PDB file of C-alpha atoms and ligand atoms in Angstrom:
ATOM      1  CA  UNK A   1     -34.029 -27.784  47.578  1.00 65.00           C
ATOM      2  CA  UNK A   2     -35.257 -25.108  49.977  1.00 84.00           C
ATOM      3  CA  UNK A   3     -34.385 -21.574  49.068  1.00 96.00           C
ATOM      4  CA  UNK A   4     -34.706 -18.848  51.688  1.00 97.00           C
ATOM      5  CA  UNK A   5     -37.455 -16.445  50.658  1.00 98.00           C
ATOM      6  CA  UNK A   6     -36.711 -12.771  50.157  1.00 98.00           C
ATOM      7  CA  UNK A   7     -39.070  -9.835  50.478  1.00 98.00           C
ATOM      8  CA  UNK A   8     -37.471  -6.759  48.936  1.00 98.00           C
ATOM      9  CA  UNK A   9     -38.472  -3.109  49.138  1.00 98.00           C
ATOM     10  CA  UNK A  10     -37.905  -0.786  46.222  1.00 98.00           C
ATOM     11  CA  UNK A  11     -38.553   2.683  47.593  1.00 98.00           C
ATOM     12  CA  UNK A  12     -38.024   4.228  44.142  1.00 98.00           C
ATOM     13  CA  UNK A  13     -37.704   8.045  44.454  1.00 98.00           C
ATOM     14  CA  UNK A  14     -39.504   8.320  47.784  1.00 98.00           C
ATOM     15  CA  UNK A  15     -38.613   9.532  51.291  1.00 98.00           C
ATOM     16  CA  UNK A  16     -36.179  11.964  52.871  1.00 98.00           C
ATOM     17  CA  UNK A  17     -33.428  10.912  55.298  1.00 98.00           C
ATOM     18  CA  UNK A  18     -35.712  11.882  58.183  1.00 98.00           C
ATOM     19  CA  UNK A  19     -38.546   9.790  56.782  1.00 98.00           C
ATOM     20  CA  UNK A  20     -36.239   6.827  56.158  1.00 98.00           C
ATOM     21  CA  UNK A  21     -35.064   6.944  59.793  1.00 98.00           C
ATOM     22  CA  UNK A  22     -38.648   7.150  61.020  1.00 98.00           C
ATOM     23  CA  UNK A  23     -39.567   4.178  58.798  1.00 98.00           C
ATOM     24  CA  UNK A  24     -36.730   2.087  60.228  1.00 98.00           C
ATOM     25  CA  UNK A  25     -37.573   3.014  63.820  1.00 98.00           C
ATOM     26  CA  UNK A  26     -41.138   1.781  63.321  1.00 98.00           C
ATOM     27  CA  UNK A  27     -40.355  -1.160  61.031  1.00 98.00           C
ATOM     28  CA  UNK A  28     -37.510  -2.876  62.880  1.00 98.00           C
ATOM     29  CA  UNK A  29     -39.450  -3.815  66.048  1.00 98.00           C
ATOM     30  CA  UNK A  30     -42.192  -5.312  63.864  1.00 98.00           C
ATOM     31  CA  UNK A  31     -39.784  -7.757  62.227  1.00 98.00           C
ATOM     32  CA  UNK A  32     -37.392  -8.324  65.136  1.00 96.00           C
ATOM     33  CA  UNK A  33     -36.416 -11.968  65.439  1.00 92.00           C
ATOM     34  CA  UNK A  34     -37.973 -12.946  62.091  1.00 95.00           C
ATOM     35  CA  UNK A  35     -35.751 -15.534  60.497  1.00 95.00           C
ATOM     36  CA  UNK A  36     -37.984 -17.218  57.894  1.00 97.00           C
ATOM     37  CA  UNK A  37     -37.262 -14.650  55.182  1.00 98.00           C
ATOM     38  CA  UNK A  38     -34.515 -12.317  54.049  1.00 98.00           C
ATOM     39  CA  UNK A  39     -35.587  -8.692  54.065  1.00 98.00           C
ATOM     40  CA  UNK A  40     -33.938  -6.317  51.602  1.00 98.00           C
ATOM     41  CA  UNK A  41     -34.439  -2.548  51.546  1.00 99.00           C
ATOM     42  CA  UNK A  42     -33.383  -0.520  48.502  1.00 99.00           C
ATOM     43  CA  UNK A  43     -33.622   3.207  49.241  1.00 98.00           C
ATOM     44  CA  UNK A  44     -32.652   6.041  46.884  1.00 98.00           C
ATOM     45  CA  UNK A  45     -28.871   6.747  46.941  1.00 98.00           C
ATOM     46  CA  UNK A  46     -28.888   9.685  49.409  1.00 98.00           C
ATOM     47  CA  UNK A  47     -30.742   7.586  52.016  1.00 98.00           C
ATOM     48  CA  UNK A  48     -28.488   4.523  51.889  1.00 98.00           C
ATOM     49  CA  UNK A  49     -26.104   5.624  54.661  1.00 98.00           C
ATOM     50  CA  UNK A  50     -28.966   6.452  57.024  1.00 98.00           C
ATOM     51  CA  UNK A  51     -30.666   3.091  56.415  1.00 98.00           C
ATOM     52  CA  UNK A  52     -27.311   1.358  56.878  1.00 98.00           C
ATOM     53  CA  UNK A  53     -26.894   3.030  60.294  1.00 98.00           C
ATOM     54  CA  UNK A  54     -30.450   2.174  61.313  1.00 98.00           C
ATOM     55  CA  UNK A  55     -30.142  -1.503  60.359  1.00 98.00           C
ATOM     56  CA  UNK A  56     -27.058  -2.066  62.520  1.00 97.00           C
ATOM     57  CA  UNK A  57     -27.359  -5.238  64.564  1.00 97.00           C
ATOM     58  CA  UNK A  58     -30.174  -6.632  62.393  1.00 97.00           C
ATOM     59  CA  UNK A  59     -30.151  -9.094  59.486  1.00 97.00           C
ATOM     60  CA  UNK A  60     -31.797  -6.599  57.128  1.00 98.00           C
ATOM     61  CA  UNK A  61     -30.059  -6.487  53.759  1.00 98.00           C
ATOM     62  CA  UNK A  62     -29.355  -3.216  52.012  1.00 98.00           C
ATOM     63  CA  UNK A  63     -29.428  -2.485  48.310  1.00 98.00           C
ATOM     64  CA  UNK A  64     -29.254   0.313  45.779  1.00 98.00           C
ATOM     65  CA  UNK A  65     -31.721   0.771  42.934  1.00 98.00           C
ATOM     66  CA  UNK A  66     -29.137   1.207  40.182  1.00 98.00           C
ATOM     67  CA  UNK A  67     -25.425   1.761  39.526  1.00 98.00           C
ATOM     68  CA  UNK A  68     -23.055   2.380  36.628  1.00 98.00           C
ATOM     69  CA  UNK A  69     -20.651  -0.343  35.517  1.00 98.00           C
ATOM     70  CA  UNK A  70     -17.424   1.677  35.378  1.00 98.00           C
ATOM     71  CA  UNK A  71     -15.018   1.977  38.317  1.00 98.00           C
ATOM     72  CA  UNK A  72     -14.758   5.765  38.179  1.00 98.00           C
ATOM     73  CA  UNK A  73     -14.388   8.601  35.701  1.00 98.00           C
ATOM     74  CA  UNK A  74     -16.207  11.332  33.827  1.00 98.00           C
ATOM     75  CA  UNK A  75     -19.733   9.956  34.212  1.00 98.00           C
ATOM     76  CA  UNK A  76     -21.645  12.863  35.685  1.00 98.00           C
ATOM     77  CA  UNK A  77     -24.569  11.819  37.812  1.00 98.00           C
ATOM     78  CA  UNK A  78     -23.598   8.149  37.980  1.00 98.00           C
ATOM     79  CA  UNK A  79     -22.663   5.993  40.968  1.00 98.00           C
ATOM     80  CA  UNK A  80     -19.898   3.361  40.961  1.00 98.00           C
ATOM     81  CA  UNK A  81     -20.152  -0.135  42.449  1.00 98.00           C
ATOM     82  CA  UNK A  82     -17.333   0.465  44.958  1.00 98.00           C
ATOM     83  CA  UNK A  83     -19.219   3.509  46.266  1.00 98.00           C
ATOM     84  CA  UNK A  84     -22.224   1.291  46.995  1.00 98.00           C
ATOM     85  CA  UNK A  85     -20.032  -1.317  48.679  1.00 98.00           C
ATOM     86  CA  UNK A  86     -18.460   1.357  50.861  1.00 98.00           C
ATOM     87  CA  UNK A  87     -21.940   2.474  51.950  1.00 98.00           C
ATOM     88  CA  UNK A  88     -22.720  -1.074  53.064  1.00 98.00           C
ATOM     89  CA  UNK A  89     -24.826  -2.280  50.146  1.00 98.00           C
ATOM     90  CA  UNK A  90     -25.248  -6.028  49.734  1.00 98.00           C
ATOM     91  CA  UNK A  91     -27.360  -5.909  46.586  1.00 98.00           C
ATOM     92  CA  UNK A  92     -28.255  -3.690  43.653  1.00 99.00           C
ATOM     93  CA  UNK A  93     -31.436  -3.694  41.581  1.00 98.00           C
ATOM     94  CA  UNK A  94     -30.532  -3.775  37.886  1.00 98.00           C
ATOM     95  CA  UNK A  95     -32.701  -3.585  34.800  1.00 98.00           C
ATOM     96  CA  UNK A  96     -35.799  -2.356  36.621  1.00 98.00           C
ATOM     97  CA  UNK A  97     -38.486  -1.593  34.058  1.00 97.00           C
ATOM     98  CA  UNK A  98     -38.395   2.088  35.020  1.00 97.00           C
ATOM     99  CA  UNK A  99     -34.689   2.102  34.132  1.00 98.00           C
ATOM    100  CA  UNK A 100     -35.401   0.297  30.879  1.00 97.00           C
ATOM    101  CA  UNK A 101     -38.453   2.211  29.746  1.00 96.00           C
ATOM    102  CA  UNK A 102     -38.138   5.662  31.355  1.00 97.00           C
ATOM    103  CA  UNK A 103     -34.352   6.006  31.080  1.00 97.00           C
ATOM    104  CA  UNK A 104     -33.722   3.901  27.979  1.00 97.00           C
ATOM    105  CA  UNK A 105     -31.416   1.270  29.468  1.00 98.00           C
ATOM    106  CA  UNK A 106     -30.615  -1.471  26.983  1.00 98.00           C
ATOM    107  CA  UNK A 107     -29.959  -5.160  27.560  1.00 98.00           C
ATOM    108  CA  UNK A 108     -26.304  -4.511  26.656  1.00 98.00           C
ATOM    109  CA  UNK A 109     -25.949  -1.859  29.353  1.00 98.00           C
ATOM    110  CA  UNK A 110     -27.733  -4.020  31.908  1.00 98.00           C
ATOM    111  CA  UNK A 111     -25.367  -6.896  31.079  1.00 98.00           C
ATOM    112  CA  UNK A 112     -22.324  -4.678  31.773  1.00 98.00           C
ATOM    113  CA  UNK A 113     -23.876  -3.618  35.076  1.00 98.00           C
ATOM    114  CA  UNK A 114     -24.637  -7.224  36.110  1.00 98.00           C
ATOM    115  CA  UNK A 115     -21.022  -8.275  35.462  1.00 98.00           C
ATOM    116  CA  UNK A 116     -19.623  -5.234  37.229  1.00 98.00           C
ATOM    117  CA  UNK A 117     -21.867  -5.743  40.271  1.00 98.00           C
ATOM    118  CA  UNK A 118     -20.757  -9.368  40.606  1.00 98.00           C
ATOM    119  CA  UNK A 119     -17.091  -8.401  40.282  1.00 97.00           C
ATOM    120  CA  UNK A 120     -17.623  -5.965  43.164  1.00 98.00           C
ATOM    121  CA  UNK A 121     -19.367  -8.488  45.380  1.00 98.00           C
ATOM    122  CA  UNK A 122     -22.788  -6.888  44.978  1.00 98.00           C
ATOM    123  CA  UNK A 123     -25.693  -9.254  44.366  1.00 98.00           C
ATOM    124  CA  UNK A 124     -27.702  -8.123  41.351  1.00 98.00           C
ATOM    125  CA  UNK A 125     -31.470  -8.186  41.675  1.00 98.00           C
ATOM    126  CA  UNK A 126     -32.008  -8.507  37.952  1.00 98.00           C
ATOM    127  CA  UNK A 127     -35.465  -7.458  36.769  1.00 98.00           C
ATOM    128  CA  UNK A 128     -37.048  -8.881  33.647  1.00 98.00           C
ATOM    129  CA  UNK A 129     -40.591  -8.516  32.397  1.00 98.00           C
ATOM    130  CA  UNK A 130     -42.817  -8.042  29.410  1.00 97.00           C
ATOM    131  CA  UNK A 131     -44.837  -4.981  28.444  1.00 96.00           C
ATOM    132  CA  UNK A 132     -48.602  -5.192  28.013  1.00 94.00           C
ATOM    133  CA  UNK A 133     -48.448  -5.165  24.220  1.00 95.00           C
ATOM    134  CA  UNK A 134     -45.896  -7.971  24.297  1.00 96.00           C
ATOM    135  CA  UNK A 135     -48.141 -10.056  26.554  1.00 95.00           C
ATOM    136  CA  UNK A 136     -51.125  -9.379  24.306  1.00 93.00           C
ATOM    137  CA  UNK A 137     -49.093 -10.431  21.275  1.00 96.00           C
ATOM    138  CA  UNK A 138     -48.198 -13.657  23.142  1.00 96.00           C
ATOM    139  CA  UNK A 139     -44.528 -12.730  23.166  1.00 97.00           C
ATOM    140  CA  UNK A 140     -44.020 -12.990  26.934  1.00 97.00           C
ATOM    141  CA  UNK A 141     -41.798 -16.092  26.867  1.00 98.00           C
ATOM    142  CA  UNK A 142     -39.685 -14.789  24.030  1.00 98.00           C
ATOM    143  CA  UNK A 143     -39.189 -11.392  25.716  1.00 98.00           C
ATOM    144  CA  UNK A 144     -38.225 -12.944  29.049  1.00 98.00           C
ATOM    145  CA  UNK A 145     -35.763 -15.361  27.478  1.00 98.00           C
ATOM    146  CA  UNK A 146     -34.191 -12.615  25.383  1.00 98.00           C
ATOM    147  CA  UNK A 147     -33.786 -10.268  28.370  1.00 98.00           C
ATOM    148  CA  UNK A 148     -32.288 -13.074  30.458  1.00 98.00           C
ATOM    149  CA  UNK A 149     -29.920 -14.295  27.795  1.00 98.00           C
ATOM    150  CA  UNK A 150     -28.620 -10.790  27.119  1.00 98.00           C
ATOM    151  CA  UNK A 151     -28.355  -9.746  30.772  1.00 98.00           C
ATOM    152  CA  UNK A 152     -26.416 -12.874  31.707  1.00 98.00           C
ATOM    153  CA  UNK A 153     -24.171 -13.031  28.645  1.00 98.00           C
ATOM    154  CA  UNK A 154     -20.593 -13.740  29.702  1.00 98.00           C
ATOM    155  CA  UNK A 155     -21.449 -14.118  33.404  1.00 98.00           C
ATOM    156  CA  UNK A 156     -19.372 -16.894  34.937  1.00 95.00           C
ATOM    157  CA  UNK A 157     -21.424 -19.942  35.808  1.00 95.00           C
ATOM    158  CA  UNK A 158     -20.188 -19.928  39.405  1.00 96.00           C
ATOM    159  CA  UNK A 159     -21.932 -16.567  39.963  1.00 97.00           C
ATOM    160  CA  UNK A 160     -25.347 -17.597  38.665  1.00 98.00           C
ATOM    161  CA  UNK A 161     -26.741 -19.188  41.828  1.00 97.00           C
ATOM    162  CA  UNK A 162     -26.089 -15.975  43.778  1.00 96.00           C
ATOM    163  CA  UNK A 163     -27.997 -13.695  41.457  1.00 98.00           C
ATOM    164  CA  UNK A 164     -31.579 -12.826  42.332  1.00 98.00           C
ATOM    165  CA  UNK A 165     -34.017 -12.515  39.455  1.00 98.00           C
ATOM    166  CA  UNK A 166     -37.259 -10.580  39.738  1.00 98.00           C
ATOM    167  CA  UNK A 167     -40.021 -11.325  37.264  1.00 98.00           C
ATOM    168  CA  UNK A 168     -41.790  -7.990  36.997  1.00 97.00           C
ATOM    169  CA  UNK A 169     -44.404  -7.708  34.252  1.00 97.00           C
ATOM    170  CA  UNK A 170     -44.249  -4.037  33.277  1.00 95.00           C
ATOM    171  CA  UNK A 171     -48.045  -3.719  33.156  1.00 93.00           C
ATOM    172  CA  UNK A 172     -48.287  -4.796  36.811  1.00 93.00           C
ATOM    173  CA  UNK A 173     -45.771  -2.330  38.279  1.00 93.00           C
ATOM    174  CA  UNK A 174     -47.330   0.500  40.231  1.00 88.00           C
ATOM    175  CA  UNK A 175     -50.642  -0.052  38.467  1.00 90.00           C
ATOM    176  CA  UNK A 176     -52.531  -1.985  41.138  1.00 88.00           C
ATOM    177  CA  UNK A 177     -53.009  -4.732  38.518  1.00 87.00           C
ATOM    178  CA  UNK A 178     -51.114  -7.732  39.822  1.00 86.00           C
ATOM    179  CA  UNK A 179     -50.358 -10.771  37.686  1.00 90.00           C
ATOM    180  CA  UNK A 180     -52.365 -13.850  38.604  1.00 95.00           C
ATOM    181  CA  UNK A 181     -50.539 -16.511  40.568  1.00 95.00           C
ATOM    182  CA  UNK A 182     -50.788 -18.664  37.449  1.00 96.00           C
ATOM    183  CA  UNK A 183     -49.100 -15.994  35.277  1.00 95.00           C
ATOM    184  CA  UNK A 184     -46.332 -15.554  37.836  1.00 97.00           C
ATOM    185  CA  UNK A 185     -45.804 -19.294  38.203  1.00 97.00           C
ATOM    186  CA  UNK A 186     -45.648 -19.792  34.447  1.00 97.00           C
ATOM    187  CA  UNK A 187     -43.116 -17.001  33.904  1.00 98.00           C
ATOM    188  CA  UNK A 188     -40.972 -17.960  36.885  1.00 98.00           C
ATOM    189  CA  UNK A 189     -40.950 -21.626  35.865  1.00 98.00           C
ATOM    190  CA  UNK A 190     -39.812 -20.580  32.405  1.00 98.00           C
ATOM    191  CA  UNK A 191     -36.978 -18.520  33.924  1.00 98.00           C
ATOM    192  CA  UNK A 192     -35.926 -21.407  36.175  1.00 98.00           C
ATOM    193  CA  UNK A 193     -36.012 -23.842  33.252  1.00 98.00           C
ATOM    194  CA  UNK A 194     -33.821 -21.477  31.246  1.00 98.00           C
ATOM    195  CA  UNK A 195     -31.291 -21.332  34.098  1.00 98.00           C
ATOM    196  CA  UNK A 196     -31.426 -25.113  34.336  1.00 98.00           C
ATOM    197  CA  UNK A 197     -30.856 -25.675  30.634  1.00 98.00           C
ATOM    198  CA  UNK A 198     -27.996 -23.196  30.459  1.00 97.00           C
ATOM    199  CA  UNK A 199     -26.262 -23.543  33.839  1.00 97.00           C
ATOM    200  CA  UNK A 200     -27.421 -26.873  35.303  1.00 97.00           C
ATOM    201  CA  UNK A 201     -29.335 -28.176  38.290  1.00 97.00           C
ATOM    202  CA  UNK A 202     -27.233 -26.648  41.050  1.00 97.00           C
ATOM    203  CA  UNK A 203     -27.745 -23.113  39.713  1.00 97.00           C
ATOM    204  CA  UNK A 204     -31.447 -23.579  38.957  1.00 97.00           C
ATOM    205  CA  UNK A 205     -32.074 -25.109  42.389  1.00 97.00           C
ATOM    206  CA  UNK A 206     -30.281 -22.325  44.230  1.00 97.00           C
ATOM    207  CA  UNK A 207     -31.173 -19.175  42.291  1.00 98.00           C
ATOM    208  CA  UNK A 208     -33.925 -17.112  43.884  1.00 98.00           C
ATOM    209  CA  UNK A 209     -36.640 -15.779  41.617  1.00 98.00           C
ATOM    210  CA  UNK A 210     -39.040 -13.185  42.967  1.00 98.00           C
ATOM    211  CA  UNK A 211     -42.330 -11.871  41.643  1.00 97.00           C
ATOM    212  CA  UNK A 212     -42.903  -8.104  41.525  1.00 97.00           C
ATOM    213  CA  UNK A 213     -45.918  -6.068  40.465  1.00 96.00           C
ATOM    214  CA  UNK A 214     -48.523  -4.597  42.813  1.00 95.00           C
ATOM    215  CA  UNK A 215     -47.761  -7.052  45.618  1.00 96.00           C
ATOM    216  CA  UNK A 216     -49.528  -6.130  48.849  1.00 96.00           C
ATOM    217  CA  UNK A 217     -50.399  -7.836  52.135  1.00 97.00           C
ATOM    218  CA  UNK A 218     -53.740  -8.960  50.675  1.00 97.00           C
ATOM    219  CA  UNK A 219     -52.221 -10.875  47.754  1.00 96.00           C
ATOM    220  CA  UNK A 220     -48.716 -11.957  48.810  1.00 97.00           C
ATOM    221  CA  UNK A 221     -49.988 -15.318  50.074  1.00 97.00           C
ATOM    222  CA  UNK A 222     -51.119 -16.262  46.546  1.00 96.00           C
ATOM    223  CA  UNK A 223     -47.543 -16.029  45.286  1.00 97.00           C
ATOM    224  CA  UNK A 224     -45.690 -17.350  48.308  1.00 97.00           C
ATOM    225  CA  UNK A 225     -47.636 -20.585  48.332  1.00 96.00           C
ATOM    226  CA  UNK A 226     -46.153 -21.431  44.921  1.00 96.00           C
ATOM    227  CA  UNK A 227     -43.118 -23.672  45.132  1.00 95.00           C
ATOM    228  CA  UNK A 228     -41.211 -21.858  42.413  1.00 94.00           C
ATOM    229  CA  UNK A 229     -41.746 -18.297  43.737  1.00 97.00           C
ATOM    230  CA  UNK A 230     -39.057 -17.309  46.234  1.00 98.00           C
ATOM    231  CA  UNK A 231     -40.326 -13.927  47.316  1.00 98.00           C
ATOM    232  CA  UNK A 232     -41.399 -10.509  46.136  1.00 98.00           C
ATOM    233  CA  UNK A 233     -39.975  -7.202  44.993  1.00 98.00           C
ATOM    234  CA  UNK A 234     -42.330  -4.536  46.248  1.00 98.00           C
ATOM    235  CA  UNK A 235     -42.713  -0.854  45.450  1.00 98.00           C
ATOM    236  CA  UNK A 236     -45.831   0.874  46.786  1.00 97.00           C
ATOM    237  CA  UNK A 237     -46.565  -1.498  49.662  1.00 98.00           C
ATOM    238  CA  UNK A 238     -43.002  -1.231  50.976  1.00 98.00           C
ATOM    239  CA  UNK A 239     -43.277   2.465  51.783  1.00 98.00           C
ATOM    240  CA  UNK A 240     -45.221   2.123  55.046  1.00 98.00           C
ATOM    241  CA  UNK A 241     -43.710   0.145  57.943  1.00 98.00           C
ATOM    242  CA  UNK A 242     -46.996  -1.601  58.748  1.00 98.00           C
ATOM    243  CA  UNK A 243     -47.706  -2.802  55.217  1.00 98.00           C
ATOM    244  CA  UNK A 244     -44.086  -3.799  54.539  1.00 98.00           C
ATOM    245  CA  UNK A 245     -43.965  -5.742  57.821  1.00 98.00           C
ATOM    246  CA  UNK A 246     -47.316  -7.377  56.995  1.00 98.00           C
ATOM    247  CA  UNK A 247     -45.747  -8.759  53.802  1.00 98.00           C
ATOM    248  CA  UNK A 248     -43.499 -10.981  55.941  1.00 97.00           C
ATOM    249  CA  UNK A 249     -46.553 -12.839  57.233  1.00 95.00           C
ATOM    250  CA  UNK A 250     -47.069 -15.068  54.262  1.00 92.00           C
TER     251      UNK A 250
HETATM  252  C1  LIG B   1     -41.361  -2.264  41.770  1.00 53.04           C
HETATM  253  O1  LIG B   1     -41.070  -1.106  41.975  1.00 53.04           O
HETATM  254  O2  LIG B   1     -40.484  -3.062  41.424  1.00 53.04           O
HETATM  255  C2  LIG B   1     -42.759  -2.689  41.949  1.00 53.04           C
HETATM  256  C3  LIG B   1     -43.061  -3.955  41.767  1.00 53.04           C
HETATM  257  O3  LIG B   1     -43.645  -1.718  42.301  1.00 53.04           O
HETATM  258  P1  LIG B   1     -45.161  -1.948  42.844  1.00 53.04           P
HETATM  259  O4  LIG B   1     -45.083  -2.974  43.945  1.00 53.04           O
HETATM  260  O5  LIG B   1     -45.593  -0.607  43.337  1.00 53.04           O
HETATM  261  O6  LIG B   1     -45.968  -2.451  41.690  1.00 53.04           O
END
């Protein structure tokens, strides 16, 4: 089974509209005609429309970094799935460790968001990953399986193959300390085996699982040469057009 790789940018809370437009103007010519990988850009909410305009006529995918699960209502400060769809989003990052550990998102909330995204035809980029103390206590497998089980609870089997999972060890995000290729392979194989045991071969063959955590042009090759790794979710190195474009040359 060959899965199309994906290299995804998580801009976090960076850039203005002007800077996003300048990024796109410089980035697009660098990746023009590239077909070997999907490219996903997830800007902060206020920049989504500008990035959507700039990507017109390209195959670049567009995503948000979060959403709420309800349709509408008295949820001050939140953004609904239909609003993201209307802006042109294809995907939405859910369960990012910064949402879990800075903003207190629980597995239960993330599960509601995953189901809501799928119902609104948004592909969830579901992040799972262990904290440093959990790794040191040899609880990595247990933590990953628990996060996965909870996040996917009640999701219809027919949706599973479309979801994108990102294995993002919390200790590797924005720290410059990337997981070894062996660590990433082990965790991603565990995730794929879980999908296989619960949803069968078709889902586990098709689902894309990315690695995220201090990926940069100098180390992306280590991950992309692994059969089970389907791409990368990238924060810091996605902010400059040259380094983000260099990540496509794996
Ligand atoms: C991320 O934001 O998901 C991430 C992996 O960040 P960084 O690449 O900066 O570690």
